[in-house]
Amino acid sequence: MTSESQRLTRTMHLGGSARGETAYPIMELRNLDVYYGDFHAVRDVSLDIGANQITAFIGPSGCGKSTVLRCLNRTNDLVPSARVTGVIDYRGHDLYGPKVDPIEVRRRVGMVFQKPNPFPKSIFDNIAYGPRVTGMKLNKSETADLVEHALTKAGLWTEVKDKLDQSGFALSGGQQQRLCIARAIATSPDILLMDEPCASLDPIATSLIEDLMLELVSDYTVVIVTHNMQQAARVSSRTGFFSAKVDDAGQRYGHLVEIDQTTTIFTNPSDSRTEDYITGRFG
Amino acid sequence: MSEVTGSTNLREFSLASSSPRVGERAIRGTLFIAAAFSVLITVGIVWSLLVPAIEFFRQVSVMEFLTGTRWAPRFKPATFGVLPLIVGTLWTTGIALLVAVPFGLGSAVYLSEYASDKNRRRLKPIVELLAGIPTVVYGFFAIEFITRVVFKEWMGLTVGTFSVLSAGLVMGIMIIPTVASLSEDALSAVPLAMRQGSFALGANKMQTTLRVVFPAAFSGIAAAVVLGISRAIGETMIVALAAGNKPNISSNPLEGAQTMTGFIANAALGDSRVGSLEYDTLFAVGLLLFIITLLINFISIRLVRRYREAY
Amino acid sequence: MSVSTPWTIEGKNHERNFKSVMFLGLLWLSLFVAFLFLLILLVTTAMNGMGRYDLRLFTAYNNTTPADAGARAAILGSLFVVTVTALMAIPMGIAAAVYLEEFADRTKWYNNFIELNIQNLAAVPAIIYGMLTLGVLTIMGLKNKNVVIGGSIALALLILPVVILTTREALRAVPQEIRDGSLALGATEVQTVTKQTLPAAIPGIATGTILAVSRAIGEAAPLLLLGALVFITYDPNGLLAGFTTMPIQIFGWTSAAQAEFKQIAAAMSMVLLIILLGMNGIAIYIRNKFAKRW
């Protein structure tokens, strides 16, 4: 099989993207293992991330969802003892290859955190920071346009357009999170990672951000970790279920149980553990 | 102008560094050198003390130095027993602690457990101001007000210009902020949940403070006291002005005495020839002082580590 | 259930019993006494200086006649020496703190050794830094130790650990989320430190450096060893000029034979106090005003 037809076969399994086209895998994880020192924390994860789709990772706490997510933009590197084996294939490039600069990776794979973390700067400077430090050479008016564009895409422009020089902390929790999303997309990333983005928000703010995700997906690929499986059911095209296992030595580790179209996971999962989690029998 | 969109086709790109980032490594290197410089300072201290001290110990045996009871380096014949200086230091330090620990700890407990937030914010800076007073001024205060006015005039005690009691008292006042500030940090670091647990059982505030909070913060408070000791031992100006420069092992605190630091200050003001035995004596005492404060500091660091790990 | 004592939740107030009130009283007394000491010190010193709060205090040089003496050389000396001290110690201290807090790998032994070392240096008695400076000046080839650069070196070495420790506290107080957010956008570590962490830590760093500099102004012991207790009747005019400083001058006047010198010593003490307490006050104000609620 040529690599082209290999890709095509996999697109059919990934199903449609948000735009209705068949999605191809923008990232492929093959036999990913994560170690912290000697501790083998996550074992043998293999999955595809479809372009312009929302992929959700669900499962109980401590099963490796966030760990795997943080490998996708190499922020796991910041933990001193962390080590990774296996392959993360990003558009044909090995994400952990020898010549790869993690900084370049993070410029293409953005991240939004669980608790909104605006910078102690003005709203304008929060958005403009990313482009400035990543070497986008923009003059004043170009920067202003970029800020407006990013805030508009994040659905925040009308609310803050008259107070761009106020501190980012002056916004409500939901607005701060949308600010962080705008900040992340201002650098034109390829993929947007979201680590439980609505965990600290009220239901109304949550639904605003879920709507936002569904709009963003036409321009970006989104991977989201969530504890709220109804959220996964609402927004994602594909869902991966992570769980914990205990090996022969008594060590607890995280692994991927199954990944499939969201509708399949929630109506007819292959693995009984997935079914138990979905129906609330455990977790 | 570039549109803010993601791309969907497999265009060629590279994940290698877009720029060589030499500046990064140069900056990190410079910062490391700045930090490593501190090691050079310690080496410098040890060397600058050791070289003349070794000269000294070629002529005076370590035994005589450490166990002799007569300190008279400028007499003929000179004796170099350092015990009187150590006794002087012990006296001033002891008296200082008698003042600093109760008042410092009491203030700390009040600020941490009883004062309202508003009051604490107003009162704590005033205690910290005591730390901003230069030691010369404390020395002046000791000799002018405490010795002359309080002891002589008001209390009519028989006391000369110099008095270990007055130096010790004033040193104690100087150390109050050190003890108070660190103790208050240690007490505040005890989690609220612990106090709430005690209240939930029906204890009152005093019982909670004394039986729950205080023991929990004990390492930090001990560290604060040890730091106070260290400051008292190393203090120079107050003792130089108020305790005097006659070595003395009597047990009357109203008399003057010379401490290790007092001797160093005095010798520095004198006119010993560089390289002479008299000159090297300064460094021998300095080395002793350094070693003592180093040991005390190690104890303090271990105590702090223990209390930081507790939560 | 026993019949003898009726069940009740009313009764004597256990917070107001005798022991508790005494305890609180003692605590309150400790604080009060600390303030009292401060007050007495300020008042008596101020009163002792009465009669010499005149312009001559600032404009005249030292003199064997108390009434004609002034602290001009000492004031200029302090200004000169401490400025050079600050220029040496502050940049280096901040740089070292940034390295230790933001870039150092804590698992490496040499980094822990450096940290331990700095904590030690912060507790070394001031006078020992004078001894170290004597050695340094000898290496530099200076036989005369009473030089401005000598005083600056001694004080800079003294306050360097303080600057490092307080800057580290300020950097530590910046929440990790801010660094994470910056790195996630693809900023380098140096960019994150210079554009996010350091700016956010500036109030804390300012407080720490002001306190360190005020310590340098008030310190006398290391300078004694450099021979700063010397009769200076000129304005110091270069790094190799002879010098004296305000605290040293006060020391000299306090230990002088003639009692009248005590008066000018007290007056000068008040001047020094006003400067230092003012600086400490500003530092504390900055700390309180800019303490960010993250």
Short mmCIF file of C-alpha atoms in Angstrom, two decimals, chain A residues 114-214:
data_model
loop_
_atom_site.label_atom_id
_atom_site.label_comp_id
_atom_site.label_asym_id
_atom_site.label_seq_id
_atom_site.Cartn_x
_atom_site.Cartn_y
_atom_site.Cartn_z
CA GLN A 114 -8.01 24.56 32.77
CA LYS A 115 -7.94 27.73 34.79
CA PRO A 116 -7.88 30.90 32.66
CA ASN A 117 -4.42 32.42 32.91
CA PRO A 118 -4.38 35.88 31.35
CA PHE A 119 -1.15 37.82 31.62
CA PRO A 120 -0.99 40.79 34.00
CA LYS A 121 -1.13 43.09 31.00
CA SER A 122 -3.83 44.89 29.05
CA ILE A 123 -6.27 42.88 26.95
CA PHE A 124 -4.58 44.24 23.83
CA ASP A 125 -1.13 43.24 25.00
CA ASN A 126 -2.37 39.81 26.04
CA ILE A 127 -3.35 39.07 22.45
CA ALA A 128 -0.42 40.86 20.85
CA TYR A 129 2.15 39.07 23.00
CA GLY A 130 2.13 35.79 21.08
CA PRO A 131 2.70 37.31 17.63
CA ARG A 132 5.34 39.65 19.00
CA VAL A 133 7.50 37.01 20.65
CA THR A 134 7.13 34.46 17.88
CA GLY A 135 8.71 36.79 15.42
CA MET A 136 5.72 37.94 13.41
CA LYS A 137 6.88 41.32 12.21
CA LEU A 138 3.80 43.51 12.32
CA ASN A 139 3.50 47.24 12.44
CA LYS A 140 1.07 49.03 14.71
CA SER A 141 -1.98 48.86 12.47
CA GLU A 142 -1.34 45.27 11.50
CA THR A 143 -1.10 44.35 15.16
CA ALA A 144 -4.35 46.15 15.91
CA ASP A 145 -6.06 44.30 13.06
CA LEU A 146 -4.72 40.99 14.32
CA VAL A 147 -5.97 41.67 17.83
CA GLU A 148 -9.41 42.59 16.54
CA HIS A 149 -9.54 39.52 14.33
CA ALA A 150 -8.53 37.17 17.13
CA LEU A 151 -11.00 38.66 19.58
CA THR A 152 -13.76 38.50 16.99
CA LYS A 153 -13.08 34.89 16.27
CA ALA A 154 -13.20 34.18 19.99
CA GLY A 155 -16.53 35.92 20.25
CA LEU A 156 -15.16 38.55 22.63
CA TRP A 157 -14.72 41.61 20.43
CA THR A 158 -18.03 43.36 21.03
CA GLU A 159 -17.63 42.96 24.78
CA VAL A 160 -14.12 44.35 25.08
CA LYS A 161 -13.58 46.61 22.07
CA ASP A 162 -13.91 49.72 24.21
CA LYS A 163 -11.66 48.53 26.97
CA LEU A 164 -8.68 47.02 25.22
CA ASP A 165 -6.25 48.74 27.54
CA GLN A 166 -7.83 47.40 30.69
CA SER A 167 -6.16 44.58 32.51
CA GLY A 168 -6.98 41.05 31.45
CA PHE A 169 -7.93 40.32 35.04
CA ALA A 170 -10.81 42.76 34.88
CA LEU A 171 -12.92 40.27 32.95
CA SER A 172 -15.21 37.58 34.26
CA GLY A 173 -14.03 33.95 34.34
CA GLY A 174 -15.76 33.02 31.12
CA GLN A 175 -14.48 36.13 29.37
CA GLN A 176 -10.95 35.45 30.61
CA GLN A 177 -11.08 32.00 29.10
CA ARG A 178 -12.27 33.39 25.79
CA LEU A 179 -9.41 35.89 26.05
CA CYS A 180 -7.02 32.99 26.45
CA ILE A 181 -8.54 31.30 23.41
CA ALA A 182 -8.18 34.51 21.39
CA ARG A 183 -4.58 34.75 22.59
CA ALA A 184 -3.89 31.21 21.47
CA ILE A 185 -5.34 31.67 17.99
CA ALA A 186 -3.57 34.99 17.42
CA THR A 187 -0.43 33.08 16.48
CA SER A 188 -2.29 31.18 13.74
CA PRO A 189 -1.72 27.73 15.16
CA ASP A 190 -2.55 24.54 13.34
CA ILE A 191 -3.97 22.68 16.26
CA LEU A 192 -5.58 23.95 19.43
CA LEU A 193 -5.29 21.84 22.58
CA MET A 194 -7.76 22.48 25.38
CA ASP A 195 -7.18 20.97 28.81
CA GLU A 196 -10.57 20.92 30.57
CA PRO A 197 -11.24 24.49 29.43
CA CYS A 198 -14.62 24.79 31.09
CA ALA A 199 -13.77 23.12 34.39
CA SER A 200 -13.74 26.37 36.36
CA LEU A 201 -16.64 28.06 34.56
CA ASP A 202 -20.36 28.28 35.19
CA PRO A 203 -22.83 26.55 32.82
CA ILE A 204 -23.61 29.66 30.78
CA ALA A 205 -19.96 30.48 30.16
CA THR A 206 -19.41 26.82 29.38
CA SER A 207 -22.04 26.74 26.69
CA LEU A 208 -20.62 29.92 25.12
CA ILE A 209 -17.25 28.26 24.87
CA GLU A 210 -18.70 25.05 23.48
CA ASP A 211 -20.41 27.07 20.74
CA LEU A 212 -17.08 28.78 20.12
CA MET A 213 -15.33 25.43 19.73
CA LEU A 214 -17.81 24.37 17.07
#
